[in-house]
XYZ file of C-alpha atoms in Angstrom:
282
model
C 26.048 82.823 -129.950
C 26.518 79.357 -130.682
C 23.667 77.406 -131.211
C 23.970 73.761 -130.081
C 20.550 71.912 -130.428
C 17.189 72.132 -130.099
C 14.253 70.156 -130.012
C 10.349 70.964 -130.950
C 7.798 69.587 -129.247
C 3.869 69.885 -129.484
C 2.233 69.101 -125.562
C -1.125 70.065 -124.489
C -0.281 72.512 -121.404
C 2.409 74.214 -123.823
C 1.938 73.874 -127.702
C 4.593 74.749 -130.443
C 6.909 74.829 -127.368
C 10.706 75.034 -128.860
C 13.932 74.541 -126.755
C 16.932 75.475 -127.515
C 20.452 74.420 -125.893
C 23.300 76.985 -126.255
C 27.057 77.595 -124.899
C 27.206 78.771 -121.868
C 28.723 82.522 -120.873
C 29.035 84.488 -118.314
C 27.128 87.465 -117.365
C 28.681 90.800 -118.860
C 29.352 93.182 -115.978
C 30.727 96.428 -117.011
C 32.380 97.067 -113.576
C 34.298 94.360 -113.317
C 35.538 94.409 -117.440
C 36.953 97.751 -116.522
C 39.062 95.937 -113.825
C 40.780 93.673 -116.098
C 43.463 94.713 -118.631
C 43.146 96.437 -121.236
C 44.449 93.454 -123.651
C 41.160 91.823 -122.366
C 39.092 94.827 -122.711
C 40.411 95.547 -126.427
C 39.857 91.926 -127.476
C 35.837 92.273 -126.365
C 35.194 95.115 -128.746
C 37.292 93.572 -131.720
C 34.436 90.282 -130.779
C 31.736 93.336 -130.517
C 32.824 94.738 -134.290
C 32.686 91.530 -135.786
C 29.391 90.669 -134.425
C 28.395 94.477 -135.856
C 29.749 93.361 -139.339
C 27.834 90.142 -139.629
C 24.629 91.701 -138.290
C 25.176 94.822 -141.092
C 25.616 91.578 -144.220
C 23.819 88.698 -142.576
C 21.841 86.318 -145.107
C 18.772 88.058 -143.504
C 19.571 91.512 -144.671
C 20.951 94.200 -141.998
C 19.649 93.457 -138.594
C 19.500 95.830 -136.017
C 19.142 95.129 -132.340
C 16.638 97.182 -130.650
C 17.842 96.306 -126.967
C 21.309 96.780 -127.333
C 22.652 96.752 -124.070
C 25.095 94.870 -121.802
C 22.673 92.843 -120.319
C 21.734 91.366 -123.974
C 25.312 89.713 -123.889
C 27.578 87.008 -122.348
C 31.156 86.283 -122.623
C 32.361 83.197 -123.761
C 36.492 82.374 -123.734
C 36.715 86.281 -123.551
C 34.608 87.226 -126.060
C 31.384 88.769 -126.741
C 28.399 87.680 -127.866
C 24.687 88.641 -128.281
C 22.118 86.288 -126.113
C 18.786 87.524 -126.699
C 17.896 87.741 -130.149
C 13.797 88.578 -129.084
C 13.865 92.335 -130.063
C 15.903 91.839 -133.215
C 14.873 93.225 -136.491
C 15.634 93.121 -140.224
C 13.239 96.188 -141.053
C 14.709 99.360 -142.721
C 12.375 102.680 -141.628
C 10.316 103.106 -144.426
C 10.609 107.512 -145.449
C 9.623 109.981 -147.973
C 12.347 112.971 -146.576
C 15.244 112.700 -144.665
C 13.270 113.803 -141.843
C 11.694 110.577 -141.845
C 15.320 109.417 -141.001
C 15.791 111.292 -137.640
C 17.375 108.780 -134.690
C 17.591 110.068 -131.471
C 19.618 109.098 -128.262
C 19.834 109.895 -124.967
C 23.372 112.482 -125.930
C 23.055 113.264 -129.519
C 20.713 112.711 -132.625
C 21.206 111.727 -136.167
C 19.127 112.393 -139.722
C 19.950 109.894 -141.986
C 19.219 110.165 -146.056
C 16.272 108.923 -147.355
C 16.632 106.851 -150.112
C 15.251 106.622 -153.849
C 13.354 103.258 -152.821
C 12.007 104.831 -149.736
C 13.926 103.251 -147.013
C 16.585 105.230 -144.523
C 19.985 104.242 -145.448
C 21.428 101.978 -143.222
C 19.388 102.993 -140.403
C 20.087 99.326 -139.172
C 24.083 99.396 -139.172
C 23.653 102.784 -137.713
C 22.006 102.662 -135.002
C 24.163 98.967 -133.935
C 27.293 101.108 -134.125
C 26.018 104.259 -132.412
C 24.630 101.738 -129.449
C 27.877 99.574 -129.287
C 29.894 103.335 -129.228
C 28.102 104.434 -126.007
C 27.285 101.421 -124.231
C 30.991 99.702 -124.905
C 33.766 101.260 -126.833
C 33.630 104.805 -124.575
C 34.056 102.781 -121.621
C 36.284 100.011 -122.491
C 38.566 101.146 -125.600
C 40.232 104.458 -123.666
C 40.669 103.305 -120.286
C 44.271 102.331 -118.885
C 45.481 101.659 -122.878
C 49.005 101.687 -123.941
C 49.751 105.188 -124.566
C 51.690 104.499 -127.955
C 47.484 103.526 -129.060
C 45.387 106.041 -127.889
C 45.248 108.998 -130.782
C 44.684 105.643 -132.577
C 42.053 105.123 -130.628
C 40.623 108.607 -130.212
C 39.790 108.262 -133.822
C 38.134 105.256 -133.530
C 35.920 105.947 -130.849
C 35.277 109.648 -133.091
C 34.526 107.463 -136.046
C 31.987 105.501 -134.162
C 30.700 108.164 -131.918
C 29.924 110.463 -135.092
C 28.924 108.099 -137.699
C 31.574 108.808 -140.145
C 34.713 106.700 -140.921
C 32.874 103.721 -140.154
C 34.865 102.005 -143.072
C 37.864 102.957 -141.077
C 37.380 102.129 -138.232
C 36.839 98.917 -138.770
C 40.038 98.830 -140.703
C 41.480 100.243 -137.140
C 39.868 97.413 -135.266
C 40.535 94.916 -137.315
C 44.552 96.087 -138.066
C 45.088 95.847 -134.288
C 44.001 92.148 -134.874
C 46.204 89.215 -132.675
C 48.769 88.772 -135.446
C 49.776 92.170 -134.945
C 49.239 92.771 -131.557
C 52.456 90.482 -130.748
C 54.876 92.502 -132.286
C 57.145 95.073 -131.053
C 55.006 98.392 -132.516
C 52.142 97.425 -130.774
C 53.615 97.133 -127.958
C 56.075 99.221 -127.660
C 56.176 101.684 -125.117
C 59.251 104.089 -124.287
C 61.863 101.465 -122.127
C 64.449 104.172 -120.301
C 67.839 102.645 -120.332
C 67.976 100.981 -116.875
C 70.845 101.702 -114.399
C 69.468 98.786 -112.053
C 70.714 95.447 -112.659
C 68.872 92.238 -112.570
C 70.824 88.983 -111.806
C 69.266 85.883 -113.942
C 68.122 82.649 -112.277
C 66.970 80.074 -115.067
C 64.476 77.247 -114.062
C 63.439 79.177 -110.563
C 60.474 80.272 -109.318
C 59.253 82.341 -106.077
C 56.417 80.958 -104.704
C 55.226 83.953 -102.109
C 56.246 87.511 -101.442
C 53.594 88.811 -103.801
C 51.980 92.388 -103.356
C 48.789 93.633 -105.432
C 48.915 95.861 -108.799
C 46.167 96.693 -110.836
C 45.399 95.698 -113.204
C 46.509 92.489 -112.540
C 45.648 88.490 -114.202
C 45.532 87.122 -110.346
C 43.955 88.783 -107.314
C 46.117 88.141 -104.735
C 49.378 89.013 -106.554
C 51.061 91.355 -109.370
C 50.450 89.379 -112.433
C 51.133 91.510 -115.791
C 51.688 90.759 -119.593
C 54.712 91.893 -121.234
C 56.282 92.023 -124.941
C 60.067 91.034 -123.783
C 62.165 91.551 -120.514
C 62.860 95.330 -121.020
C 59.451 95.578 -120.508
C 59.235 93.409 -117.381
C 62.675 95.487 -116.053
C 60.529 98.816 -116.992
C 57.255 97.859 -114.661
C 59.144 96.363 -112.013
C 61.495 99.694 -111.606
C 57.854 101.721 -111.340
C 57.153 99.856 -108.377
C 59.479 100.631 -105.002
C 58.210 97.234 -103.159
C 59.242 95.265 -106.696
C 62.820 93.086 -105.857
C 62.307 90.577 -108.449
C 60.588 88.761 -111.192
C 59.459 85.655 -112.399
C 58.846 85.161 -116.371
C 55.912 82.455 -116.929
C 55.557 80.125 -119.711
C 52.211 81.200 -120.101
C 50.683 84.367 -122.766
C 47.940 86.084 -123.271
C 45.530 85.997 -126.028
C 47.923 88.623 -128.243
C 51.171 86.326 -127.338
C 52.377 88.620 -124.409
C 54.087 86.677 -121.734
C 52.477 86.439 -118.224
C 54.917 87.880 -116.086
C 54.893 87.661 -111.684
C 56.310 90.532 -109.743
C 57.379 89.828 -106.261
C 58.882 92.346 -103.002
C 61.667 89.597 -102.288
C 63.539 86.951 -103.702
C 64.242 85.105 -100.195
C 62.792 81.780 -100.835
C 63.518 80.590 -104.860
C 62.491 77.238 -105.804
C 63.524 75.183 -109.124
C 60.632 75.111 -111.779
C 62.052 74.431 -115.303
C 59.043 76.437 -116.588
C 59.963 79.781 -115.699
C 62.405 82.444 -115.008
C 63.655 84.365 -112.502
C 65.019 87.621 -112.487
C 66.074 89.236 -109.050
C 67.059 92.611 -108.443
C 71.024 93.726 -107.435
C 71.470 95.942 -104.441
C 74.551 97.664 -104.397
């Protein structure tokens, strides 16, 4: 969380009183992440395991947050980040046996290895990446992804859930990064060949005859990402009430274009910004 300013001041109703001015997020609210796309959803826990590397090799030493839970976070421009920093700690459990080591949690528990100096190893790191597992990446990584990514996935979510692989699965994380994420084998999902034909209108736009999808960018209309047109052609043959569709100038945060679908194609304005693409009826 970016820090801003702050300013110390000594009074007599409040001494050592210190205030600090941050940038603003919103509130994290689980229900409504797992409403938007999964592009959205994805690019939250990639923010989430780079907070959980710099917290595991901070200047401090490895520092473990002992309220880890949604309500500890914000999002800012679509990504996360940790507000309340009161119940942090840079302490490694001091142990003479393994058995000093044992973490438990509400589904499973964990014995760690006590090391030569006396201190559980990476008790810190583990118990960050065992919290971020249940709380986020269960929820938010499997749901509605592109099918060509789940056993991907799968073994991340296994790596974190089970404290193994942690290495790689931030190599996972990390590979699935935005300069990959644009390109055709990320995105890539199985495009039939089409028999339906779409006539193409450049510089046109259709203002209404929207119906709702989920999940979808805007609320009142179908609103999608796609890598290239196939794509678009693909979603808008899954949908009976789709006629036609308009390509945006507009991307998401992974380069995929923002793409309206619409029932009709009745009323087409100009708009040099986008394109249209209506269905033909035989």
């Amino acid at each position: 969380f970016q820090l801003y300013g702050y300013c110390y001041q000594d009074s007599n109703d409040i001494p050592d009183t210190l205030t600090t001015i941050t940038e603003l997020g919103s509130p994290l609210e689980m229900i409504q992440l797992l409403q938007t796309s999964w592009e959205d959803r994805f690019r939250i826990c990639l923010s989430l395991v780079r907070l959980l590397h710099y917290l595991a090799h901070s200047p401090l030493g490895s520092v473990t947050l002992l309220d880890f839970r949604p309500r500890q976070f914000v999002i800012v421009d679509g990504e996360l980040k940790v507000t309340d920093l009161d119940d942090a700690s840079i302490e490694e459990s001091s142990c003479t046996s393994n058995s000093d080591c044992f973490m438990e949690f509400p589904a499973r528990n964990f014995t760690l290895p006590c090391s030569v100096e006396g201190r559980c190893q990476n008790m810190n790191e583990k118990r960050n990446l065992y919290n971020a597992y249940r709380f986020f990446f269960t929820y938010l990584l499997p749901h509605s992804a592109p099918s060509s990514l789940r056993p991907l996935l799968d073994k991340i979510v296994n790596a974190t859930g089970n404290h193994i692989e942690w290495v790689n699965a931030k190599y996972f994380f990390f590979s699935l990064s935005p300069s990959l994420s644009v390109s055709s084998e990320f995105t890539q999902k199985c495009v039939k060949s089409a028999n339906t034909k779409y006539r193409r209108v450049p510089e046109a736009f259709i203002p209404d005859e929207n119906y709702r999808c989920w999940p979808s960018y805007h609320h009142k209309g179908c609103l999608l990402s796609v890598f290239d047109v196939n794509e678009a052609i693909e979603i808008c043959d899954s949908y009976s009430q789709c006629k036609a569709f308009v390509l945006t100038n507009q991307t998401t945060w992974t380069g995929r274009q923002l793409v309206f679908f619409k029932t009709a194609s009745n009323h087409i304005l100009p708009d040099p910004d986008k394109i249209t693409y209506v269905k033909v009826t035989d």
